[in-house]
Coordinates of C-alpha atoms and ligand atoms in Angstrom, one line a residue:
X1 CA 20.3 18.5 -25.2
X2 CA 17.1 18.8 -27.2
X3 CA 18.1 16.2 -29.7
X4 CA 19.4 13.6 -26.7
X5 CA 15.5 14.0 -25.3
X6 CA 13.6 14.1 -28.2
X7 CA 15.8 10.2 -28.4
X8 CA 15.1 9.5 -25.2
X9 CA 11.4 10.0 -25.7
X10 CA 11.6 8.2 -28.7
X11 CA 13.5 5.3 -27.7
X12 CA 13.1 4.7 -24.3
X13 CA 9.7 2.8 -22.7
X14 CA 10.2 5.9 -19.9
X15 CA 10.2 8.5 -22.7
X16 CA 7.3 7.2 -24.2
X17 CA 5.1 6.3 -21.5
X18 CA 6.0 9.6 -19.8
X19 CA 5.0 11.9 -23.0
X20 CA 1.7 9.5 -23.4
X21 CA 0.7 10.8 -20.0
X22 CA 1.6 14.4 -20.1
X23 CA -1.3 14.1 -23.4
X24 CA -4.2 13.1 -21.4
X25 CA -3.5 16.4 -18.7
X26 CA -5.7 18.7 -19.9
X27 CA -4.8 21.0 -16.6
X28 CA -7.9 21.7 -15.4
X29 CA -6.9 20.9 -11.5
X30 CA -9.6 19.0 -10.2
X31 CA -7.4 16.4 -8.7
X32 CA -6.1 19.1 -6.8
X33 CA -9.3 19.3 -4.4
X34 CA -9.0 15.8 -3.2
X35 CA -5.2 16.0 -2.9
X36 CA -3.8 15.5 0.8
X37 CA -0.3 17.5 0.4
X38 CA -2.0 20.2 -1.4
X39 CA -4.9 20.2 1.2
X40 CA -2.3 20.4 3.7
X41 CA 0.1 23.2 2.0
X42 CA -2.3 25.0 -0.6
X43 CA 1.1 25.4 -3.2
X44 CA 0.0 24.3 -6.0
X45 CA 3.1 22.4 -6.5
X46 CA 2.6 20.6 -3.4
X47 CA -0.8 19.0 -5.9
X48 CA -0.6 16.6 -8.7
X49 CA -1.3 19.3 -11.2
X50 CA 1.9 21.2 -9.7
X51 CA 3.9 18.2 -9.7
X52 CA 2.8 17.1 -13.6
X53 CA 4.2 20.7 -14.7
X54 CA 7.7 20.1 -12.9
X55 CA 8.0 16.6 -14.2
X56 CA 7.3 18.1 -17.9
X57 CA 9.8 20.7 -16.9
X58 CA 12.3 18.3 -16.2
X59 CA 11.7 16.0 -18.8
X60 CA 12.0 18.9 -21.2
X61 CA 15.3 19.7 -20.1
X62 CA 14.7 22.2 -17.5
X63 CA 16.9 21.7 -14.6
X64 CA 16.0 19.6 -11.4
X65 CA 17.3 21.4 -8.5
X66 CA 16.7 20.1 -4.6
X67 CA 13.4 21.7 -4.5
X68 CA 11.8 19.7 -7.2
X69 CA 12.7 16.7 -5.7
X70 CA 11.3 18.2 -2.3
X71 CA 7.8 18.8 -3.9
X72 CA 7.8 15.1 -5.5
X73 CA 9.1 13.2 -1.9
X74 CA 6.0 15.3 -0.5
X75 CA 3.9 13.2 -2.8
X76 CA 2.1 10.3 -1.0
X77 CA 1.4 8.5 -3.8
X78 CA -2.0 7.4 -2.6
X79 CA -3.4 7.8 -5.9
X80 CA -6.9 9.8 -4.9
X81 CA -6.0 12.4 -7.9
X82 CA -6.3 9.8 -10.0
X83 CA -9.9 8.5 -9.1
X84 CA -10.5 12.7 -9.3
X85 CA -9.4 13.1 -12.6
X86 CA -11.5 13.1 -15.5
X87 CA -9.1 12.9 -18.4
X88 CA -8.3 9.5 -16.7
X89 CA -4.2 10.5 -16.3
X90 CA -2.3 7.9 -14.8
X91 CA -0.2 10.0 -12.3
X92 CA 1.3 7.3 -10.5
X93 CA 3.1 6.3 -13.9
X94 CA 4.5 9.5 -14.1
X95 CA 5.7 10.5 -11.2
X96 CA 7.5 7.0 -11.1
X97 CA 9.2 8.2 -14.0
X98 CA 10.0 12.1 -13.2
X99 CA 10.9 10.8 -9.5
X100 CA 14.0 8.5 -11.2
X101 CA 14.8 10.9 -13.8
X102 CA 15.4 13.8 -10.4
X103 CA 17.1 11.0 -8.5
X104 CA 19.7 10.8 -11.5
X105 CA 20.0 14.5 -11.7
X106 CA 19.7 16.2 -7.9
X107 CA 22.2 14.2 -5.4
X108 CA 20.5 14.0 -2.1
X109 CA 22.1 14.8 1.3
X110 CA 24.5 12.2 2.9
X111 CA 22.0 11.5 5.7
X112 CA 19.0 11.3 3.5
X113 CA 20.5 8.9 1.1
X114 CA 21.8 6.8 4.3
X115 CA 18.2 6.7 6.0
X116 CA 16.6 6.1 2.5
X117 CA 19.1 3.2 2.2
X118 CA 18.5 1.4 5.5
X119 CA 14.9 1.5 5.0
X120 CA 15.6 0.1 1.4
X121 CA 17.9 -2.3 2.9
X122 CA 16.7 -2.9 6.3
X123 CA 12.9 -3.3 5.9
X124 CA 13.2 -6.2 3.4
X125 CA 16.2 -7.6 5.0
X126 CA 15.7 -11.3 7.4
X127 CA 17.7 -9.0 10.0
X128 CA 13.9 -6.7 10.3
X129 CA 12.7 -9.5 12.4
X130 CA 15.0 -9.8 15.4
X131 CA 15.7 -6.0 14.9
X132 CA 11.9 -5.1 15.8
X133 CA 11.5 -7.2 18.5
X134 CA 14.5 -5.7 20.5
X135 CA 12.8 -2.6 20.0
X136 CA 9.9 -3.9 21.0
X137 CA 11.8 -4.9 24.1
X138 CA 13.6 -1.7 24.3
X139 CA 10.5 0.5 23.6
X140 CA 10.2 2.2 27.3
X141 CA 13.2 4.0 26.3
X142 CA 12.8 4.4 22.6
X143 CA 12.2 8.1 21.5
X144 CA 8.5 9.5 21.4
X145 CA 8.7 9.2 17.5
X146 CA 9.9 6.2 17.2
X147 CA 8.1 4.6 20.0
X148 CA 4.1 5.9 18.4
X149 CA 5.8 3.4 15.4
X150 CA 6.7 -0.4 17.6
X151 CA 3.9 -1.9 19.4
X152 CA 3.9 -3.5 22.7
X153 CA 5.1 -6.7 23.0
X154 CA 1.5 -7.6 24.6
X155 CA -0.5 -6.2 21.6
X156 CA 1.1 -9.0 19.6
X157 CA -1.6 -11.4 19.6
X158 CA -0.6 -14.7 18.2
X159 CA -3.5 -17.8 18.5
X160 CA -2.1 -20.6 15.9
X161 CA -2.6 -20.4 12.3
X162 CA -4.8 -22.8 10.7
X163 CA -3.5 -26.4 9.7
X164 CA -6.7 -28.2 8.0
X165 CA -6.8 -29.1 4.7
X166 CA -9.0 -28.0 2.1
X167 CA -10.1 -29.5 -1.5
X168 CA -10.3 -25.5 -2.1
X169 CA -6.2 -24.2 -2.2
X170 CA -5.2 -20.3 -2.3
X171 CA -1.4 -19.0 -1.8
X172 CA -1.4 -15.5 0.0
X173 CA 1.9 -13.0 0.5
X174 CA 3.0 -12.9 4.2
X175 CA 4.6 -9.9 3.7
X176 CA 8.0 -8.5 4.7
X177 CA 7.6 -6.3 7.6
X178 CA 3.9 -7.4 8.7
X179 CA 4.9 -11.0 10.2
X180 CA 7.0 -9.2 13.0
X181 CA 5.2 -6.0 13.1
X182 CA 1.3 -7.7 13.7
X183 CA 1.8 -11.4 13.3
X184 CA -1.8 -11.9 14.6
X185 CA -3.1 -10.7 10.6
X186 CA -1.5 -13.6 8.7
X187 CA -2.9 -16.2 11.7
X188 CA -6.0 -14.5 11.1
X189 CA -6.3 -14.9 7.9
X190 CA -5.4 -18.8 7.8
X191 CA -8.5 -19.0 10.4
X192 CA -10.4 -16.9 8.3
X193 CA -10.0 -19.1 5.3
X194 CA -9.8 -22.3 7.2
X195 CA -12.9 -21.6 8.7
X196 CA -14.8 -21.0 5.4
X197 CA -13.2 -24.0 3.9
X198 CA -10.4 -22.4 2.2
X199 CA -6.4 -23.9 2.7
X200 CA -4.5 -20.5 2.6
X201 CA -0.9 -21.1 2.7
X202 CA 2.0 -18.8 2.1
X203 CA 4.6 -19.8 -0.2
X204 CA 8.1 -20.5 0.4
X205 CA 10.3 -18.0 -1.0
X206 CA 8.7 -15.7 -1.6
X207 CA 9.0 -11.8 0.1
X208 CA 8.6 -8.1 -0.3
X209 CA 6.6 -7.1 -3.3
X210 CA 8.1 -4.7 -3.9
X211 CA 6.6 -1.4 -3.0
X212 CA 9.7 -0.2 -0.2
X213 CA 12.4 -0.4 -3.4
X214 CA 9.7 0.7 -5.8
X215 CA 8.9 4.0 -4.1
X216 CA 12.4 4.8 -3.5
X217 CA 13.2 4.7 -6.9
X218 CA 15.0 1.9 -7.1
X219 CA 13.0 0.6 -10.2
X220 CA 15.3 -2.7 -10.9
X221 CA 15.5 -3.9 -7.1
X222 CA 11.7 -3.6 -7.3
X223 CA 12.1 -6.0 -10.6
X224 CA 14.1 -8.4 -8.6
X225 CA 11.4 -8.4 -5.9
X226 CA 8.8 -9.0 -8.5
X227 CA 10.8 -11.8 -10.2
X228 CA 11.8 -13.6 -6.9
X229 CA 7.9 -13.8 -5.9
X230 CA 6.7 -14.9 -9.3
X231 CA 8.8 -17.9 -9.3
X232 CA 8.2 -18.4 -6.2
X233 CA 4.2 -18.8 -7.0
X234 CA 4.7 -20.2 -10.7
X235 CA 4.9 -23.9 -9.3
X236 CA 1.6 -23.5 -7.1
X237 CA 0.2 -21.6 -9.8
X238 CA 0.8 -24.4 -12.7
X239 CA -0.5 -27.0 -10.1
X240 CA -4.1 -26.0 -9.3
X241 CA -4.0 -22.8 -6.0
X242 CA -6.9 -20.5 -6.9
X243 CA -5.9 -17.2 -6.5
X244 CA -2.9 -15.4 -4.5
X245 CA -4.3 -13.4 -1.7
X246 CA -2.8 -10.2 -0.5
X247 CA -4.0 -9.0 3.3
X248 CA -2.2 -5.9 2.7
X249 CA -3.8 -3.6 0.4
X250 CA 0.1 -2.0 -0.4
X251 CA 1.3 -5.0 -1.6
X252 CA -1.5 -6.1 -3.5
X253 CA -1.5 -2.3 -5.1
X254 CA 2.0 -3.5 -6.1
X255 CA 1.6 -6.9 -7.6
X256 CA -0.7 -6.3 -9.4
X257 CA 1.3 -3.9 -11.6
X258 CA 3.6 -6.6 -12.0
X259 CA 2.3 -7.0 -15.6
X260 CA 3.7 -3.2 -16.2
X261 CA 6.7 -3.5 -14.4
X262 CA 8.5 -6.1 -16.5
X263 CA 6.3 -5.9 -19.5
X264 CA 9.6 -5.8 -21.1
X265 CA 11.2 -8.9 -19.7
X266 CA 10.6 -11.3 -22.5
X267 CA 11.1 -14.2 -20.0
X268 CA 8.6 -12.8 -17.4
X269 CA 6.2 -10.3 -19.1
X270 CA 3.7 -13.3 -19.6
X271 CA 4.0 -15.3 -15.9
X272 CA 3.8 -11.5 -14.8
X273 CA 0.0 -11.2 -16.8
X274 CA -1.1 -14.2 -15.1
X275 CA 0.1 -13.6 -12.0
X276 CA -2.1 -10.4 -12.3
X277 CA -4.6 -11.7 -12.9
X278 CA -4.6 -14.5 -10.3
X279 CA -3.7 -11.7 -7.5
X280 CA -7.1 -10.9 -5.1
X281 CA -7.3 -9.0 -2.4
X282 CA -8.7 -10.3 0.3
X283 CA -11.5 -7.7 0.2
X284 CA -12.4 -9.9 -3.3
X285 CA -12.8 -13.1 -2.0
X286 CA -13.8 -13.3 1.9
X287 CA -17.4 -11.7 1.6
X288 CA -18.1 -14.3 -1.4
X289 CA -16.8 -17.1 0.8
X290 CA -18.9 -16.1 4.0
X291 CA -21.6 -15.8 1.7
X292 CA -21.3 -19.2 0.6
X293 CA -20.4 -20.8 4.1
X294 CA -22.9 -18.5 6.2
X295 CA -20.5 -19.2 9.1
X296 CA -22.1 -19.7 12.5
X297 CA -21.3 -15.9 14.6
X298 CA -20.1 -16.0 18.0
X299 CA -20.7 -12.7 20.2
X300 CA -19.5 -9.8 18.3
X301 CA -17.5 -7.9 20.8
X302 CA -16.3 -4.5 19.7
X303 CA -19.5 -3.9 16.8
X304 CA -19.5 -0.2 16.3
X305 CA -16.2 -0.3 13.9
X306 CA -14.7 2.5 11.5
X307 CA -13.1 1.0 8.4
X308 CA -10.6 3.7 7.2
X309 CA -10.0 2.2 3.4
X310 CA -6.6 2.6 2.4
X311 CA -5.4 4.3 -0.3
X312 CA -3.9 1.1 -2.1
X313 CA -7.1 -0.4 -1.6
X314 CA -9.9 2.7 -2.8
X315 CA -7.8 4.2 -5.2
X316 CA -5.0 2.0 -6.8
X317 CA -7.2 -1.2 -6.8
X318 CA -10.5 0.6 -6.6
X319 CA -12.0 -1.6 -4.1
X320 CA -15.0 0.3 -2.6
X321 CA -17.5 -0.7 0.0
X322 CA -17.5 -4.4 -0.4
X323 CA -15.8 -4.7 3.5
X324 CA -18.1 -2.5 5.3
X325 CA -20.9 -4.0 3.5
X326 CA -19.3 -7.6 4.5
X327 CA -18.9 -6.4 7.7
X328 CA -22.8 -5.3 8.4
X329 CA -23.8 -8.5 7.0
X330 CA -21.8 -10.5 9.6
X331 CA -23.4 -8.0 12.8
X332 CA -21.2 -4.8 12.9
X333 CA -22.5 -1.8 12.8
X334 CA -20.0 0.5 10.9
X335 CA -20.0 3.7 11.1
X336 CA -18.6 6.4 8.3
X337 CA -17.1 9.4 9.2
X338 CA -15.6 12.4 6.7
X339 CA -13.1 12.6 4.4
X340 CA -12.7 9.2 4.3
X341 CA -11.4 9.0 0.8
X342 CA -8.0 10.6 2.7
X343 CA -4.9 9.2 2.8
X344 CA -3.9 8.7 6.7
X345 CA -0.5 9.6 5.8
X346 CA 0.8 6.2 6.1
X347 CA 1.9 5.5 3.1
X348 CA 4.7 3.2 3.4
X349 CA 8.1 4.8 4.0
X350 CA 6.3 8.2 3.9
X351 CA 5.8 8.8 7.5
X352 CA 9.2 7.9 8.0
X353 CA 10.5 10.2 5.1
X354 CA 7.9 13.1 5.7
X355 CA 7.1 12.7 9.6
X356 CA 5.6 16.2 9.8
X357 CA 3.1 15.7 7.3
X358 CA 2.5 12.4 7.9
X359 CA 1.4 13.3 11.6
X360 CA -1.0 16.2 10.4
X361 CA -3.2 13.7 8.0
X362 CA -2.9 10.8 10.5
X363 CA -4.0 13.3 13.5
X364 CA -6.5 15.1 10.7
X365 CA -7.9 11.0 9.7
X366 CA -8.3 10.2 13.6
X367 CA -10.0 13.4 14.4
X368 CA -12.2 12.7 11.9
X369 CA -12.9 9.1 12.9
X370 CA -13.0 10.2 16.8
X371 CA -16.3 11.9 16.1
X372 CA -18.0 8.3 15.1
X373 CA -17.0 7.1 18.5
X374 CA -16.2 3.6 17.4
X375 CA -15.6 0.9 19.7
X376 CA -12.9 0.0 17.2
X377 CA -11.1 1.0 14.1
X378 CA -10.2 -1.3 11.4
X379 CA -8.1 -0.9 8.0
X380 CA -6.7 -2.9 5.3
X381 CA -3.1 -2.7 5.2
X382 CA -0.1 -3.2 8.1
X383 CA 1.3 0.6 6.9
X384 CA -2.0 2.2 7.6
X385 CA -3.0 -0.1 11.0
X386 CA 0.7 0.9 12.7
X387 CA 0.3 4.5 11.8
X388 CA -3.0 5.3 13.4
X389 CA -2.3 2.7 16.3
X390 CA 0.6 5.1 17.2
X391 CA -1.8 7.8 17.5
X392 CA -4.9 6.7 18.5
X393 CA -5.6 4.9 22.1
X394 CA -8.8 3.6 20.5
X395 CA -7.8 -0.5 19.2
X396 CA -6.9 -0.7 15.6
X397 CA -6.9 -3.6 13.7
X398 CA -7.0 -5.5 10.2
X399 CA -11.1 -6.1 9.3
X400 CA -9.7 -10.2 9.1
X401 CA -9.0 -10.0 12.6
X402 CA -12.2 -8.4 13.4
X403 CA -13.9 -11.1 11.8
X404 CA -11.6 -13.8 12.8
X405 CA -12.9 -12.9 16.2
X406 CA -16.1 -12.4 15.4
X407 CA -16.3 -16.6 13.7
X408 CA -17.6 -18.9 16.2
X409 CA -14.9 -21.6 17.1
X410 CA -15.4 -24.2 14.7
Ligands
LIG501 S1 -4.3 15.2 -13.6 FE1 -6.4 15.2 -14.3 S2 -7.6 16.4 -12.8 FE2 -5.4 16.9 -12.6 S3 -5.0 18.7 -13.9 FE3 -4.5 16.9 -15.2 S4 -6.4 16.4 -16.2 FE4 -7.0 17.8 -14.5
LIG502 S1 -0.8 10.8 -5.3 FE1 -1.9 11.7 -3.6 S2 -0.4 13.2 -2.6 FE2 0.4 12.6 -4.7 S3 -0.4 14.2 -6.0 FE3 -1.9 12.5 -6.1 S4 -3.4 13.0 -4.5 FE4 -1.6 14.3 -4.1

C-alpha cells in the first residue's frame, strides 16, 4: 500500500498537487472562524482544517469510511477559508482531489447516487427546460421544499433582449439552468450592454461550465463541458469578441479554472489559458462601461438595495466592492448588513444535497439582511438569487436587472 501511494504521489498530477497543498497547512485554524459548516456545527471536522487532516488521512492510506465522505459533502465549497488563510492553501484544490479519491473508495447509498445522478444528468440536460416550466405550472401542488426552489410563472419577467449592433462585440455564457429558471438576467444583460454600446451575444453551442459535474466529482464530464464551450468560443475569439462575460458568478468561478482543469490536455491546455484570460465577470466590465457612457437614469424605483456577494464572486474570483460602489454611483443607496462574507448556503447542488444546512445559512444570511430593511435584495449568481427568493418575501434579483431598470429607455 505504502509503496502504490508513494507512486501515486509521485506519478500522478492528483498525487502531486495534493501533497504540494498539504505543505503550505501550517494548521493554525484561522480559516476555521470564517467557515459556515463549522460556524454552524462547531466539529472541527465540519471546518477546512478538519477536513485537510481527513483528506491527508485518506491520501496516506487510512481508510475512508461513510463518515468522511459525510464531513466533505458538508463542505460548501464557497472558498471563504481560503481568503482567511494566511499560508495562502488552496483548499478548493484539495478537497477536489480527496472528494474523488472517497468517491472511489466509500460507495454511496442507492438513493443518494440516483439523486446525485439526476441532478448530474438532469440539470445540464435540454429536457431541464420544459421540465421546470411544468413545475412551474404544477407549483400549487408541489411540496413545501421543493416549491421555496420554482418561481411563479408571473415572476418570470421577459422584455426582449437587445438586437442592435455594436462596433464593440463581447460573447457571454447563457448558462444551463438560468435561461428557464430567470430568463429576465440574460435579456438584461443584452440591454445592459446594448445600452452602453456593447453587442453581447451568446454563442451557439455552447452550455454548462461545468461546475454541476465538477462538484459531484465527476472530474472528466466537467472536461467535456469545458472542452465543448471552448470550441464553441475559439471561432469568436480568433475573430475579434472582446471578452466572454459570465452573469453568473458560479460559472465564471468555473471557467476561469479552465486553464487548471485540462492543463494536461496538450490539444486544449493553451485555448484553455486564453480563454482565461479573456473570461470577465460582469462585475469587471459594466461599471467601466457606465463610466464611459454616463447613461442617462430613469427613476430608480426600489433604491435602498442589499447586494449579498456570492461566494464565487468574493472569494474564488475575489471581486470585492466594485458593484455596490457601481451601484451608488448610478443613485442606489446600498445598505451593508453583517456577516456578509457568508455563504447563503446556495451553493449549487448544495442545498439540494444538504437541505438542512442550506436552510440554516440562507435563513441565518436573510435574517441578517432583514435588519437593513431593503427595498430590495440583489446578488450575482442564479444559485444564490433562487435560494433566498425561496425564503425571503422581500424581491430578489441579479444587480443587471436592477440596473437594467434603473437605464432610461434609450
Ligand atoms: S488552511 Fe490555512 S488557515 Fe486553515 S489551518 Fe491550514 S494554514 Fe491555517
Ligand atoms: S470551502 Fe467553505 S464550507 Fe468548505 S471548508 Fe472552506 S469555508 Fe468551510
Amino acid at each position: 500500500m505504502q509503496t502504490s501511494l508513494a507512486s501515486w504521489i509521485r506519478d500522478t498530477t492528483d498525487g502531486r498537487e495534493a501533497e504540494a497543498i498539504l505543505r503550505t497547512c501550517v494548521h493554525c485554524g484561522f480559516c476555521n472562524a470564517t467557515c459556515p459548516t463549522y460556524q454552524l456545527l462547531g466539529n472541527e471536522l465540519d471546518g477546512p482544517r478538519g477536513r485537510i487532516y481527513l483528506i491527508k488521512q485518506v491520501l496516506e492510506g487510512k481508510p475512508a469510511t461513510a463518515a468522511t465522505q459525510l464531513h466533505l459533502d458538508r463542505c460548501l465549497t464557497c472558498r471563504n477559508c481560503e481568503t482567511t488563510c494566511p499560508s495562502g492553501v488552496q483548499y478548493s484544490h484539495l478537497l477536489d482531489i480527496g472528494r474523488r479519491v472517497v468517491e472511489k473508495k466509500v460507495v454511496r447509498p442507492m438513493a443518494a447516487a440516483a439523486t446525485r445522478a439526476a441532478l448530474r444528468e438532469g440539470l445540464t440536460s435540454n429536457a431541464f427546460a420544459p421540465a421546470f416550466r411544468l413545475g412551474q405550472v404544477l407549483r400549487p401542488f408541489l411540496p413545501a421544499t421543493l416549491r421555496s426552489k420554482v418561481p411563479p410563472l408571473a415572476t418570470a419577467r421577459t422584455r426582449g433582449a437587445a438586437r442592435r449592433a455594436h462596433p464593440r462585440r463581447m460573447l457571454y455564457l447563457a448558462g444551463c439552468v438560468q435561461p428557464a429558471m430567470q430568463p429576465n438576467i440574460n435579456a438584461a444583460t443584452e440591454r445592459v450592454f446594448d445600452a452602453l454600446g456593447v453587442q453581447l451575444t451568446a454563442a451557439d453551442g455552447a452550455g454548462c461550465c461545468g461546475a454541476i459535474r465538477h462538484h459531484l466529482a465527476d472530474l472528466e464530464g466537467a472536461r467535456a463541458d469545458a472542452r465543448r464551450n471552448i470550441d464553441a468560443w475559439w471561432p469568436q475569439l480568433q475573430s475579434g469578441v472582446e471578452a466572454i462575460v459570465m452573469n453568473a458568478s458560479g460559472c465564471g468561478a468555473t471557467v476561469r479554472e479552465y486553464d487548471h482543469l485540462l492543463r494536461e490536455d496538450p490539444r486544449y491546455a493553451e485555448k484553455a489559458a486564453r480563454i482565461v484570460a479573456a473570461t470577465k465577470d460582469v462585475a469587471e466590465v459594466v461599471p467601466g462601461l457606465v463610466e464611459q457612457a454616463a447613461p442617462r437614469m430613469g427613476p430608480v424605483e426600489m433604491r435602498r438595495v442589499a447586494f449579498h456577494p456570492p461566494c464565487t464572486l468574493q472569494h474564488a474570483q475575489k471581486i470585492r466592492g466594485v458593484v455596490e460602489s457601481m451601484l451608488r454611483a448610478v443613485g442606489a443607496d446600498v445598505v451593508g448588513f453583517e456577516e456578509a462574507h457568508l455563504c447563503c448556503g446556495s451553493a449549487g447542488t448544495y442545498s439540494v444535497l444538504q437541505p438542512e444546512l442550506a436552510g440554516r445559512l440562507r435563513d441565518r444570511k436573510l435574517e441578517r439582511i432583514e435588519v437593513a430593511r431593503p427595498d430590495v435584495i440583489l446578488s450575482a449568481n442564479i444559485g444564490c438569487i433562487s435560494h433566498l427568493q425561496g425564503g425571503s418575501a422581500r424581491p430578489v434579483m441579479h444587480w443587471i436587472e436592477w440596473l437594467d431598470r434603473a437605464l432610461a429607455p434609450a
